[in-house]
PDB file of C-alpha atoms in Angstrom:
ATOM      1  CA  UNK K 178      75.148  98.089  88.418  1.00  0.00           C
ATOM      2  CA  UNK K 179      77.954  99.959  90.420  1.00  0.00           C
ATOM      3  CA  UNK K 180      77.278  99.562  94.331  1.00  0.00           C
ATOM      4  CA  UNK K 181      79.856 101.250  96.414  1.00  0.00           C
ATOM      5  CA  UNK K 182      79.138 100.398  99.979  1.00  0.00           C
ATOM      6  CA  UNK K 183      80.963 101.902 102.644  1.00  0.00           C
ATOM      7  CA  UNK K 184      81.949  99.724 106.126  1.00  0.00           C
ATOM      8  CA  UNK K 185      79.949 100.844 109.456  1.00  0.00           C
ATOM      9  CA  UNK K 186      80.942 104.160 111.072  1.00  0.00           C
ATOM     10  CA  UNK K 187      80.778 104.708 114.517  1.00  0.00           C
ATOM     11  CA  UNK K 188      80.649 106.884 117.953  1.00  0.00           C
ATOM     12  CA  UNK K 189      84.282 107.933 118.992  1.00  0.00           C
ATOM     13  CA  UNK K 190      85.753 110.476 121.380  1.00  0.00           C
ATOM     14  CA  UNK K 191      87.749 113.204 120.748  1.00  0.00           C
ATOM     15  CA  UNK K 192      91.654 112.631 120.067  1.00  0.00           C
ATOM     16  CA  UNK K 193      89.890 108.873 119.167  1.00  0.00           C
ATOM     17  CA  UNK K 194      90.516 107.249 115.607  1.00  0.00           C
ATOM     18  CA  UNK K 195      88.537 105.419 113.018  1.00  0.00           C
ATOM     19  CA  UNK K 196      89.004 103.476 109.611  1.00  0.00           C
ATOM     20  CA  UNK K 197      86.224 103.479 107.126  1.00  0.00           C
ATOM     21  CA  UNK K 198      86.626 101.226 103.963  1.00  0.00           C
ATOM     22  CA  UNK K 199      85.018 100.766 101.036  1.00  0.00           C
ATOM     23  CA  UNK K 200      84.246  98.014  98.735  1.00  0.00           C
ATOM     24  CA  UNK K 201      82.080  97.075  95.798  1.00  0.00           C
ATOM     25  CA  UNK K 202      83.591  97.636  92.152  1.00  0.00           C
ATOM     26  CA  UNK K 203      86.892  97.088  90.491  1.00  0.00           C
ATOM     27  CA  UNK K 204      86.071 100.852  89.717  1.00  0.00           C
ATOM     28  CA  UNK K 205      88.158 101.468  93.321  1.00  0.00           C
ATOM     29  CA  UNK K 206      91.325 100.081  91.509  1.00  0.00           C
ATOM     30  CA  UNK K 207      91.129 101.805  88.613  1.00  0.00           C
ATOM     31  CA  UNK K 208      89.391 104.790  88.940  1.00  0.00           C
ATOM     32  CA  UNK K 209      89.870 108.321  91.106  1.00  0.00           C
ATOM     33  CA  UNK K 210      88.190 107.980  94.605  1.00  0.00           C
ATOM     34  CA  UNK K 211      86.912 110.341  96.774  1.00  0.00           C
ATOM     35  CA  UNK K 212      86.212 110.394 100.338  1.00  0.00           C
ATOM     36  CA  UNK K 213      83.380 113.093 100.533  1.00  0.00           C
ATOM     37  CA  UNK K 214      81.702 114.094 103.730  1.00  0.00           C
ATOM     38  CA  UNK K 215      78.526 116.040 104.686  1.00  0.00           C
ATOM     39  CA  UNK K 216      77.476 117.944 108.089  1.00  0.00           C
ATOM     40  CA  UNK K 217      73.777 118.645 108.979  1.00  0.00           C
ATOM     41  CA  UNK K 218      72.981 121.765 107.015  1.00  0.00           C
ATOM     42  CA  UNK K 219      75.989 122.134 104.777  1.00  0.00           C
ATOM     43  CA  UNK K 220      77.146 120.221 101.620  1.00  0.00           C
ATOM     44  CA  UNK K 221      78.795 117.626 100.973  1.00  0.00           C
ATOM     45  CA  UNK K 222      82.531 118.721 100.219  1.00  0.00           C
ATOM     46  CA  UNK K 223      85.297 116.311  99.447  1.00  0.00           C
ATOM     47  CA  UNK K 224      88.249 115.810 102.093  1.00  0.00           C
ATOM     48  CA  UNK K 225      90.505 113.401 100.542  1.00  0.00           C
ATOM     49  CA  UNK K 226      91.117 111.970  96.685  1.00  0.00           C
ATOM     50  CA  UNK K 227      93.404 109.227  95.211  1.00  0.00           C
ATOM     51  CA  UNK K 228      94.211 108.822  92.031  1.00  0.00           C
ATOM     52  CA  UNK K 229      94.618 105.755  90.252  1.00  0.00           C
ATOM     53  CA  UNK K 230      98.559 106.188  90.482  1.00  0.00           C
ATOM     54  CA  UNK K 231      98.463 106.495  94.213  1.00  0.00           C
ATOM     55  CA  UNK K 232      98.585 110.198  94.055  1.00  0.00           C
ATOM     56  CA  UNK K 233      97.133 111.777  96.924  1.00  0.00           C
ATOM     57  CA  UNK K 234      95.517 114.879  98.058  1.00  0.00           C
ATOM     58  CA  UNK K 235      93.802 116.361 100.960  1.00  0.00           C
ATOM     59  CA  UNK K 236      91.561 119.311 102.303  1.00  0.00           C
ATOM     60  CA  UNK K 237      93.004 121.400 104.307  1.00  0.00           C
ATOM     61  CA  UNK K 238      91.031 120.411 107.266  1.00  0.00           C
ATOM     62  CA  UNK K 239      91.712 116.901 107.648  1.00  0.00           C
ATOM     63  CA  UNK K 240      95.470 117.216 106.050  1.00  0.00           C
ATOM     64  CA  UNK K 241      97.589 115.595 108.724  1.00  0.00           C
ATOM     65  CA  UNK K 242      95.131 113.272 110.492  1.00  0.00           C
ATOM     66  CA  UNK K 243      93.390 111.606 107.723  1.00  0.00           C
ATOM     67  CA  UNK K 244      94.951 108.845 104.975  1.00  0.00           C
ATOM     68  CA  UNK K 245      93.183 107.659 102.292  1.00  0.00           C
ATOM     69  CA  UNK K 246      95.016 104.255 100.747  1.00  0.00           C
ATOM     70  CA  UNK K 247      93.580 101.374  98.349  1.00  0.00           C
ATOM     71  CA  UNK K 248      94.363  97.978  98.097  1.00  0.00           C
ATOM     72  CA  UNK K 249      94.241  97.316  94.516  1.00  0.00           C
ATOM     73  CA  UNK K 250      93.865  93.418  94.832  1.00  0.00           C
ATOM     74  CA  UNK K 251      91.095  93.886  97.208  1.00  0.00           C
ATOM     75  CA  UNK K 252      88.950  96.466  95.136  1.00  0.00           C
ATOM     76  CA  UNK K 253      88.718  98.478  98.639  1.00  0.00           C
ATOM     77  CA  UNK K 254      89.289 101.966  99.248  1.00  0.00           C
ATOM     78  CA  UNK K 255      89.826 103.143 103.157  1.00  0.00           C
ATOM     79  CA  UNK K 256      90.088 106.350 105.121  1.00  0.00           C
ATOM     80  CA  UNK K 257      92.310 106.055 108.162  1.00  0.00           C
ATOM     81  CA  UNK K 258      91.169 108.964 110.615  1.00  0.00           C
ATOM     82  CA  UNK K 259      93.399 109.978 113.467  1.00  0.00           C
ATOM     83  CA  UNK K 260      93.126 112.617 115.967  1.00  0.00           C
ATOM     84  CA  UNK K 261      89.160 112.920 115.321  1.00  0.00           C
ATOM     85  CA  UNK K 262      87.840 116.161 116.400  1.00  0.00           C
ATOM     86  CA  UNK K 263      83.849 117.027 116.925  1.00  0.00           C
ATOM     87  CA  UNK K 264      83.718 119.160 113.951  1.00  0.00           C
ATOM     88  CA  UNK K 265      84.935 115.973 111.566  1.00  0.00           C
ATOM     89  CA  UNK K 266      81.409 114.510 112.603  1.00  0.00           C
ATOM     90  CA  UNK K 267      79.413 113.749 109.085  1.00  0.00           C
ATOM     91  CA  UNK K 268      78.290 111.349 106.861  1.00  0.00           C
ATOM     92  CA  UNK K 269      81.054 109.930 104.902  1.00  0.00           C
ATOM     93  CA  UNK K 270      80.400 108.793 101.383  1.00  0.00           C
ATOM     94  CA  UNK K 271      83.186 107.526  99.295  1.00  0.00           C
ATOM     95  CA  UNK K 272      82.969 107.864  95.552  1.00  0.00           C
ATOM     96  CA  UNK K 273      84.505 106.381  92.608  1.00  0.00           C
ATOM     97  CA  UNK K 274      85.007 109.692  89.396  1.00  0.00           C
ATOM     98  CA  UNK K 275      84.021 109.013  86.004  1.00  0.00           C
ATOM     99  CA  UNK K 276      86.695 108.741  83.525  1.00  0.00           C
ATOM    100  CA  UNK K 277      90.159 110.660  82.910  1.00  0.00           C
ATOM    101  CA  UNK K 278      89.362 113.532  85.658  1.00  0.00           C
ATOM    102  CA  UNK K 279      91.840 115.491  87.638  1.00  0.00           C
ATOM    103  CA  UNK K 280      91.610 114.053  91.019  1.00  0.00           C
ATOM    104  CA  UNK K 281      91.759 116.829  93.701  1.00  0.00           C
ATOM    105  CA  UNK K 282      89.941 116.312  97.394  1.00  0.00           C
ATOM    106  CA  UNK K 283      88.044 120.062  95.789  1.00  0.00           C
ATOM    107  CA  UNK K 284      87.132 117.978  93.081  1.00  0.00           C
ATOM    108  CA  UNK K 285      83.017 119.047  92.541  1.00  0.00           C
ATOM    109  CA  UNK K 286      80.430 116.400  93.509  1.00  0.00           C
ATOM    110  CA  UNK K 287      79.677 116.568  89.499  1.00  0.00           C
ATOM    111  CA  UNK K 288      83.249 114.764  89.045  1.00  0.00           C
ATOM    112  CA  UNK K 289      82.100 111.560  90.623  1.00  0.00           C
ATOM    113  CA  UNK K 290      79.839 109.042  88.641  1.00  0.00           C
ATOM    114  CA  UNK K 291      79.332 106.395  91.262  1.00  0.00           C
ATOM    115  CA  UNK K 292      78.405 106.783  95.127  1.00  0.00           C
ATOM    116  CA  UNK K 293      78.445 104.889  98.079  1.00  0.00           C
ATOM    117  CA  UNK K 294      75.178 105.640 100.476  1.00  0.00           C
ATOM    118  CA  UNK K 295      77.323 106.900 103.162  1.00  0.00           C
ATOM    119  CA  UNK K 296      78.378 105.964 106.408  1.00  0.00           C
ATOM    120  CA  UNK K 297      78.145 107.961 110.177  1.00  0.00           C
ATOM    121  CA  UNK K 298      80.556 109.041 111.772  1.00  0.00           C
ATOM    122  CA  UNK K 299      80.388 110.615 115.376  1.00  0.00           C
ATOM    123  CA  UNK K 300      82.961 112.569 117.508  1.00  0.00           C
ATOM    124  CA  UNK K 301      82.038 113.306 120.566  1.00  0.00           C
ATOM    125  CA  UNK K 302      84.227 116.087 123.206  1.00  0.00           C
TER     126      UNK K 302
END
């Protein structure tokens, strides 16, 4: 059974940064991730996808300040946040796409087969 399990979030201050990782399957090194995240009362909505050639792509909103990177040997995924703003507070899931999909950070939730339980993450002003 595929467990994706993302590291600890945490409480930061604006113009603060955070790294999330996560671990759990050799699906990370092989597969299109997705760092998704979801705010109180709105869906979940993917903000930045690698594909397995390194490939990268980003919403809009966090283009600039996040970075998504793997470490193939280590079957770990990570999301390097910089410049955090209140509005970036969410739940963070990372998720690993089924087979042979294009990987896009607009990719649906539908494109993903396997799901971490998600992490918090906090910005406060």
């Amino acid at each position: 059974q595929v467990q994706l399990v993302e590291s600890e979030g945490g409480s930061v201050q604006a113009g603060g940064s955070l790294r999330l990782s996560c671990s759990g399957s050799r699906y990370i090194s092989s597969r299109c991730m997705s760092w998704f995240r979801q705010s109180p009362g709105k869906e979940r909505k993917g903000i930045a996808a690698i594909d397995v050639d390194g490939s990268t792509d980003y919403a809009s909103s966090v283009q600039g300040r996040f970075t998504v990177s793997r470490a193939n040997d280590k079957d770990t995924l990570y999301l390097q946040m910089e410049r955090l703003k209140p509005e970036d507070t969410a739940i963070y899931y990372c998720a690993a796409a089924w087979e042979d999909v294009e990987c896009y950070s607009a990719s649906s939730v539908g494109t993903f087969q396997y799901w971490g339980r998600g992490t918090q993450v906090t910005v406060s002003s």
